[in-house]
Amino acid sequence: DGHAFFATKIAAFQVEEGNEIFSAEEGVLFSGQGKTLFAYPAGASRTAYIVPEKVTKIATMAFARNQSLQSVSLGDTVTELGESAFQECYSLRSVVIPDSVTEVGYFTFFGCENLESVAFGGGLESTSYQMFEECSSLTDITFSRELRKLYARTFARCYSLSEVELPENIEEIGNGCFGECFALTSFTSKGLKLIPYQAFLNDRALSSVSLNEGVTSISRVSFYGCTVLEAITHPIAFPKATEITCLNPEMDAFGINGYRRLDEVAVSGTRKYGFAYEVLKIVNEKRAENGMGALIMDESLLETAMTRAAEISVLFAHTRPDSSSCFDLNQ
């Protein structure tokens, strides 16, 4: 398993002659007849490494926690980067993902705190979850023309990232994709269809946002905590103090500081309070058996629960049908 040697200070691997599963070359551990780079020694002192041409896969956590590597050349035969393959490689400065790579696991470069630049190859259509999160020195991103989606939290907490311009081919970004990028001042998109939940959460320096015409939805708290974002001409999901100008006459004011196309939905049902009090009775009987005091019904929370039961039949989410948070229902 890739975790077997995680965070060790091993400087080199050796494999006994005749082992049919593993092999070693220059202290690096391989499997699958040399096609999988299984583990690069975390304690190795070299600053640069070229992946052998026969390798097609970098295994889970293969390079994780190496302190010395500043550059890794993946070549043009590698097709897969495993989960956490380069996690917390603290000295890694730049990454070029070749066109041959078509699959990347979660947390691929998570926590590479000195990583300054990344260039995407043409084989990837999507990044992975937290792929570059907490790469606190990252400032330069080169997107390929084939990339379609940035998965959730791909660039979250990249504290040095100041400007982002997404090309037309990137149509989707995931939840929290650029959340808590505290130095981010401007964002431009050319092909996005939606702005998801917490996309720019707490980006306190963000002052300029330019969204393309194709954006059809902006989710709850997507710009929450963007305290210097003063005005924007696009609907929904901005701080209460932000001045909203909606240019679409088909949109109606909706929820907190938002606009949306509205439909009416009728919900009918019976609020069966008796069941709630029956549960309370059973709980208090058990508490009495154990020498504990009786609980009483909080009628305000009971009403909130009844309301949420009806709302969930319309929209199964923490977001209420009016786009506000369920946690705001009972203060």
Coordinates of C-alpha atoms in Angstrom, one line a residue:
D1 CA 0.0 0.0 0.0
G2 CA 1.2 3.5 -0.8
H3 CA 1.0 4.5 2.9
A4 CA 3.5 1.8 3.9
F5 CA 6.5 4.2 3.7
F6 CA 4.7 7.5 4.2
A7 CA 6.8 10.2 6.0
T8 CA 9.8 7.9 6.5
K9 CA 13.4 9.0 5.9
I10 CA 14.3 6.1 3.7
A11 CA 17.1 7.2 1.3
A12 CA 17.0 4.2 -1.1
F13 CA 15.1 1.0 -1.7
Q14 CA 16.8 -2.4 -2.5
V15 CA 15.0 -5.5 -3.8
E16 CA 16.3 -9.0 -3.5
E17 CA 17.1 -10.7 -6.8
G18 CA 14.4 -13.0 -8.0
N19 CA 11.5 -10.9 -6.6
E20 CA 8.8 -11.2 -9.2
I21 CA 6.7 -8.3 -7.9
F22 CA 9.0 -5.4 -7.1
S23 CA 12.3 -4.1 -8.5
A24 CA 14.5 -1.2 -7.7
E25 CA 16.5 1.2 -9.9
E26 CA 18.6 4.0 -8.5
G27 CA 17.0 3.5 -5.1
V28 CA 13.5 3.9 -6.5
L29 CA 10.9 1.1 -6.0
F30 CA 8.9 -0.2 -9.0
S31 CA 6.2 -2.8 -9.6
G32 CA 4.3 -4.2 -12.5
Q33 CA 7.5 -5.1 -14.4
G34 CA 8.7 -1.5 -14.0
K35 CA 5.6 0.1 -15.4
T36 CA 4.4 1.5 -12.0
L37 CA 6.7 3.8 -10.0
F38 CA 5.6 2.5 -6.6
A39 CA 7.7 4.5 -4.1
Y40 CA 10.3 7.2 -4.4
P41 CA 12.4 7.3 -1.2
A42 CA 11.2 10.3 0.9
G43 CA 14.8 10.7 2.3
A44 CA 16.6 10.8 -1.1
S45 CA 18.6 14.0 -1.4
R46 CA 18.6 14.5 -5.2
T47 CA 16.9 17.7 -6.4
A48 CA 15.8 16.5 -9.8
Y49 CA 14.4 13.2 -11.1
I50 CA 13.5 11.9 -14.6
V51 CA 10.8 9.2 -14.6
P52 CA 12.0 6.2 -16.7
E53 CA 10.3 5.9 -20.1
K54 CA 8.7 2.5 -19.4
V55 CA 6.7 4.0 -16.4
T56 CA 2.9 4.5 -17.2
K57 CA 1.7 5.0 -13.6
I58 CA 2.8 7.0 -10.6
A59 CA 1.3 5.1 -7.6
T60 CA -0.5 6.4 -4.6
M61 CA 1.7 8.6 -2.4
A62 CA 4.7 7.6 -4.5
F63 CA 6.6 10.9 -4.0
A64 CA 4.8 12.1 -0.9
R65 CA 6.7 14.0 1.7
N66 CA 10.0 14.1 -0.2
Q67 CA 11.9 17.2 1.1
S68 CA 14.6 17.6 -1.6
L69 CA 13.0 17.3 -5.1
Q70 CA 12.7 20.6 -6.9
S71 CA 11.7 19.1 -10.3
V72 CA 10.3 15.9 -11.6
S73 CA 10.2 15.1 -15.4
L74 CA 7.2 12.8 -16.1
G75 CA 8.1 12.2 -19.7
D76 CA 5.4 11.2 -22.3
T77 CA 4.5 7.7 -21.2
V78 CA 2.9 8.3 -17.8
T79 CA -0.9 8.1 -18.1
E80 CA -1.9 8.1 -14.4
L81 CA -1.0 10.0 -11.3
G82 CA -2.2 8.2 -8.2
E83 CA -3.9 9.7 -5.1
S84 CA -1.5 12.0 -3.2
A85 CA 1.2 11.1 -5.6
F86 CA 3.2 14.3 -4.8
Q87 CA 1.5 15.4 -1.6
E88 CA 3.6 17.7 0.5
C89 CA 6.7 17.6 -1.7
Y90 CA 7.8 20.8 0.0
S91 CA 10.7 21.7 -2.4
L92 CA 8.9 21.1 -5.7
R93 CA 8.9 24.3 -7.6
S94 CA 7.2 23.6 -10.9
V95 CA 5.0 21.0 -12.5
V96 CA 4.4 20.2 -16.2
I97 CA 1.7 17.6 -16.7
P98 CA 2.3 15.9 -20.0
D99 CA -0.3 15.2 -22.7
S100 CA -0.1 11.5 -21.9
V101 CA -1.7 11.9 -18.4
T102 CA -5.4 11.3 -18.6
E103 CA -6.2 10.4 -14.9
V104 CA -5.2 12.0 -11.6
G105 CA -6.2 10.9 -8.1
Y106 CA -7.3 13.1 -5.2
F107 CA -4.8 15.4 -3.4
T108 CA -2.2 14.9 -6.2
F109 CA -0.1 17.9 -5.3
F110 CA -1.8 18.9 -2.0
G111 CA 0.4 21.0 0.3
C112 CA 3.4 21.5 -2.1
E113 CA 4.0 24.8 -0.4
N114 CA 6.9 26.0 -2.7
L115 CA 5.2 25.0 -5.9
E116 CA 5.1 28.2 -8.0
S117 CA 3.8 27.1 -11.5
V118 CA 1.8 24.4 -13.1
A119 CA 1.1 23.7 -16.8
F120 CA -1.7 21.3 -17.8
G121 CA -1.2 18.9 -20.7
G122 CA -3.9 18.1 -23.3
G123 CA -4.8 14.7 -21.9
L124 CA -6.8 15.9 -18.8
E125 CA -10.4 16.9 -19.0
S126 CA -10.8 17.4 -15.3
T127 CA -8.6 18.1 -12.3
S128 CA -9.2 16.1 -9.1
Y129 CA -10.4 16.9 -5.6
Q130 CA -8.0 19.2 -3.7
M131 CA -5.4 18.7 -6.4
F132 CA -3.4 21.8 -5.6
E133 CA -4.9 22.9 -2.3
E134 CA -2.5 24.6 0.1
C135 CA 0.1 25.2 -2.6
S136 CA 0.7 28.4 -0.9
S137 CA 3.4 29.8 -3.4
L138 CA 1.4 29.0 -6.6
T139 CA 1.2 32.1 -8.8
D140 CA 1.3 30.8 -12.4
I141 CA -1.3 28.4 -14.0
T142 CA -1.3 27.4 -17.6
F143 CA -4.6 25.8 -18.6
S144 CA -4.8 23.5 -21.6
R145 CA -7.5 23.8 -24.3
E146 CA -8.8 20.3 -23.5
L147 CA -9.5 21.0 -19.8
R148 CA -13.2 21.2 -19.1
K149 CA -13.6 21.0 -15.3
L150 CA -11.8 22.1 -12.2
Y151 CA -13.0 19.8 -9.5
A152 CA -14.0 20.8 -5.9
R153 CA -11.2 22.7 -4.0
T154 CA -8.7 22.3 -6.8
F155 CA -6.9 25.6 -5.9
A156 CA -8.3 26.3 -2.4
R157 CA -6.0 28.0 0.0
C158 CA -3.4 28.9 -2.7
Y159 CA -2.5 32.0 -0.7
S160 CA -0.2 33.6 -3.4
L161 CA -2.6 33.3 -6.3
S162 CA -3.5 36.8 -7.4
E163 CA -5.1 36.6 -10.8
V164 CA -7.1 33.9 -12.5
E165 CA -8.4 33.9 -16.1
L166 CA -10.3 30.8 -17.2
P167 CA -10.4 30.0 -20.9
E168 CA -13.6 29.4 -22.8
N169 CA -13.2 25.6 -22.7
I170 CA -13.4 25.4 -18.8
E171 CA -17.2 25.1 -18.3
E172 CA -17.3 24.0 -14.7
I173 CA -15.6 24.6 -11.4
G174 CA -16.4 22.7 -8.2
N175 CA -17.4 23.7 -4.7
G176 CA -14.8 25.9 -3.0
C177 CA -12.5 25.8 -6.1
F178 CA -10.8 29.1 -5.3
G179 CA -11.9 29.4 -1.6
E180 CA -9.6 31.2 0.8
C181 CA -7.2 32.4 -1.8
F182 CA -6.5 35.5 0.2
A183 CA -4.3 37.2 -2.4
L184 CA -6.8 36.7 -5.3
T185 CA -7.8 40.2 -6.6
S186 CA -9.3 39.4 -10.0
F187 CA -11.2 36.6 -11.6
T188 CA -12.4 36.3 -15.2
S189 CA -14.3 33.5 -16.9
K190 CA -15.2 33.0 -20.5
G191 CA -17.1 29.7 -20.6
L192 CA -18.5 28.9 -17.1
K193 CA -22.1 27.7 -16.7
L194 CA -22.4 28.1 -13.0
I195 CA -20.6 29.5 -9.9
P196 CA -20.8 26.8 -7.2
Y197 CA -21.1 26.8 -3.4
Q198 CA -18.3 28.7 -1.6
A199 CA -16.4 29.1 -4.9
F200 CA -14.6 32.2 -3.7
L201 CA -15.2 31.8 0.1
N202 CA -13.3 34.4 2.2
D203 CA -11.3 35.8 -0.8
R204 CA -10.9 39.0 1.1
A205 CA -8.8 40.8 -1.6
L206 CA -11.1 39.9 -4.5
S207 CA -12.2 43.2 -6.0
S208 CA -12.8 42.5 -9.7
V209 CA -15.1 39.7 -11.1
S210 CA -15.9 39.4 -14.7
L211 CA -18.3 36.5 -15.6
N212 CA -19.3 35.4 -19.1
E213 CA -22.8 35.6 -20.4
G214 CA -23.3 31.8 -20.3
V215 CA -23.4 31.8 -16.5
T216 CA -26.9 30.6 -15.6
S217 CA -26.6 30.0 -11.8
I218 CA -24.7 31.3 -8.9
S219 CA -24.9 29.2 -5.7
R220 CA -25.4 30.2 -2.1
V221 CA -22.4 31.9 -0.3
S222 CA -20.2 31.6 -3.4
F223 CA -18.8 35.0 -2.7
Y224 CA -19.2 35.0 1.1
G225 CA -16.5 36.9 2.9
C226 CA -15.3 38.8 -0.2
T227 CA -15.4 42.0 1.8
V228 CA -13.9 44.4 -0.8
L229 CA -16.2 43.3 -3.6
E230 CA -18.4 46.4 -3.8
A231 CA -20.6 46.0 -6.9
I232 CA -21.4 43.4 -9.5
T233 CA -23.9 43.2 -12.4
H234 CA -24.9 39.5 -11.9
P235 CA -27.5 37.9 -9.7
I236 CA -27.5 36.0 -6.4
A237 CA -25.3 34.9 -3.6
F238 CA -23.3 38.0 -2.6
P239 CA -22.8 39.7 0.8
K240 CA -25.7 41.8 2.0
A241 CA -23.8 45.0 1.6
T242 CA -23.0 44.3 -2.1
E243 CA -25.0 46.4 -4.5
I244 CA -26.8 44.0 -6.9
T245 CA -27.9 45.2 -10.4
C246 CA -29.9 42.6 -12.2
L247 CA -30.2 43.4 -15.9
N248 CA -32.5 40.5 -16.7
P249 CA -36.3 41.5 -16.6
E250 CA -37.3 37.8 -16.3
M251 CA -35.6 37.5 -12.9
D252 CA -37.4 38.1 -9.6
A253 CA -36.0 39.2 -6.3
F254 CA -35.4 36.0 -4.3
G255 CA -33.9 35.1 -0.9
I256 CA -31.1 37.2 0.6
N257 CA -29.7 39.6 -2.0
G258 CA -30.5 37.4 -5.0
Y259 CA -32.6 36.9 -8.2
R260 CA -34.0 33.9 -9.8
R261 CA -36.6 32.7 -12.3
L262 CA -39.4 31.5 -9.9
D263 CA -42.0 28.8 -10.1
E264 CA -44.8 28.2 -7.6
V265 CA -44.9 24.7 -5.9
A266 CA -47.7 23.6 -3.7
V267 CA -47.0 21.3 -0.8
S268 CA -49.8 19.6 1.3
G269 CA -49.5 17.3 4.3
T270 CA -50.3 16.8 7.9
R271 CA -48.1 17.8 10.8
K272 CA -48.3 14.9 13.2
Y273 CA -47.1 16.4 16.5
G274 CA -48.2 13.3 18.4
F275 CA -45.2 11.3 17.0
A276 CA -42.7 14.0 18.3
Y277 CA -44.2 13.8 21.8
E278 CA -44.3 10.0 21.7
V279 CA -40.5 10.0 21.1
L280 CA -40.1 12.5 23.9
K281 CA -42.1 10.2 26.3
I282 CA -39.9 7.1 25.4
V283 CA -36.7 9.1 25.9
N284 CA -37.8 10.4 29.3
E285 CA -38.8 6.9 30.4
K286 CA -35.3 5.7 29.6
R287 CA -33.7 8.7 31.3
A288 CA -35.8 8.1 34.4
E289 CA -34.6 4.5 34.5
N290 CA -31.1 5.8 34.6
G291 CA -31.7 8.5 37.2
M292 CA -31.7 11.4 34.8
G293 CA -34.0 14.3 34.7
A294 CA -36.8 14.7 32.1
L295 CA -36.4 16.7 28.9
I296 CA -39.0 19.2 27.7
M297 CA -40.2 19.9 24.2
D298 CA -38.7 23.0 22.6
E299 CA -41.7 24.1 20.6
S300 CA -39.7 26.5 18.5
L301 CA -37.4 23.8 17.3
L302 CA -40.4 21.5 16.8
E303 CA -42.0 24.1 14.4
T304 CA -38.7 24.5 12.6
A305 CA -38.5 20.7 12.1
M306 CA -42.0 20.7 10.7
T307 CA -41.2 23.5 8.3
R308 CA -38.0 21.8 7.1
A309 CA -39.9 18.5 6.6
A310 CA -42.1 20.3 4.1
E311 CA -39.2 22.2 2.5
I312 CA -37.2 19.0 2.0
S313 CA -40.0 17.5 0.0
V314 CA -39.4 20.3 -2.5
L315 CA -35.6 20.6 -2.3
F316 CA -33.5 18.0 -0.5
A317 CA -30.6 20.1 0.6
H318 CA -29.2 22.3 3.4
T319 CA -30.3 25.2 1.2
R320 CA -34.0 26.2 1.7
P321 CA -36.2 26.6 -1.4
D322 CA -35.8 30.4 -1.0
S323 CA -32.0 30.0 -1.3
S324 CA -31.3 30.8 2.3
S325 CA -29.5 28.4 4.7
C326 CA -31.5 26.0 6.8
F327 CA -29.4 27.1 9.8
D328 CA -31.0 30.6 9.5
L329 CA -34.5 29.2 10.1
N330 CA -34.2 29.1 13.9
Q331 CA -31.8 31.6 15.4

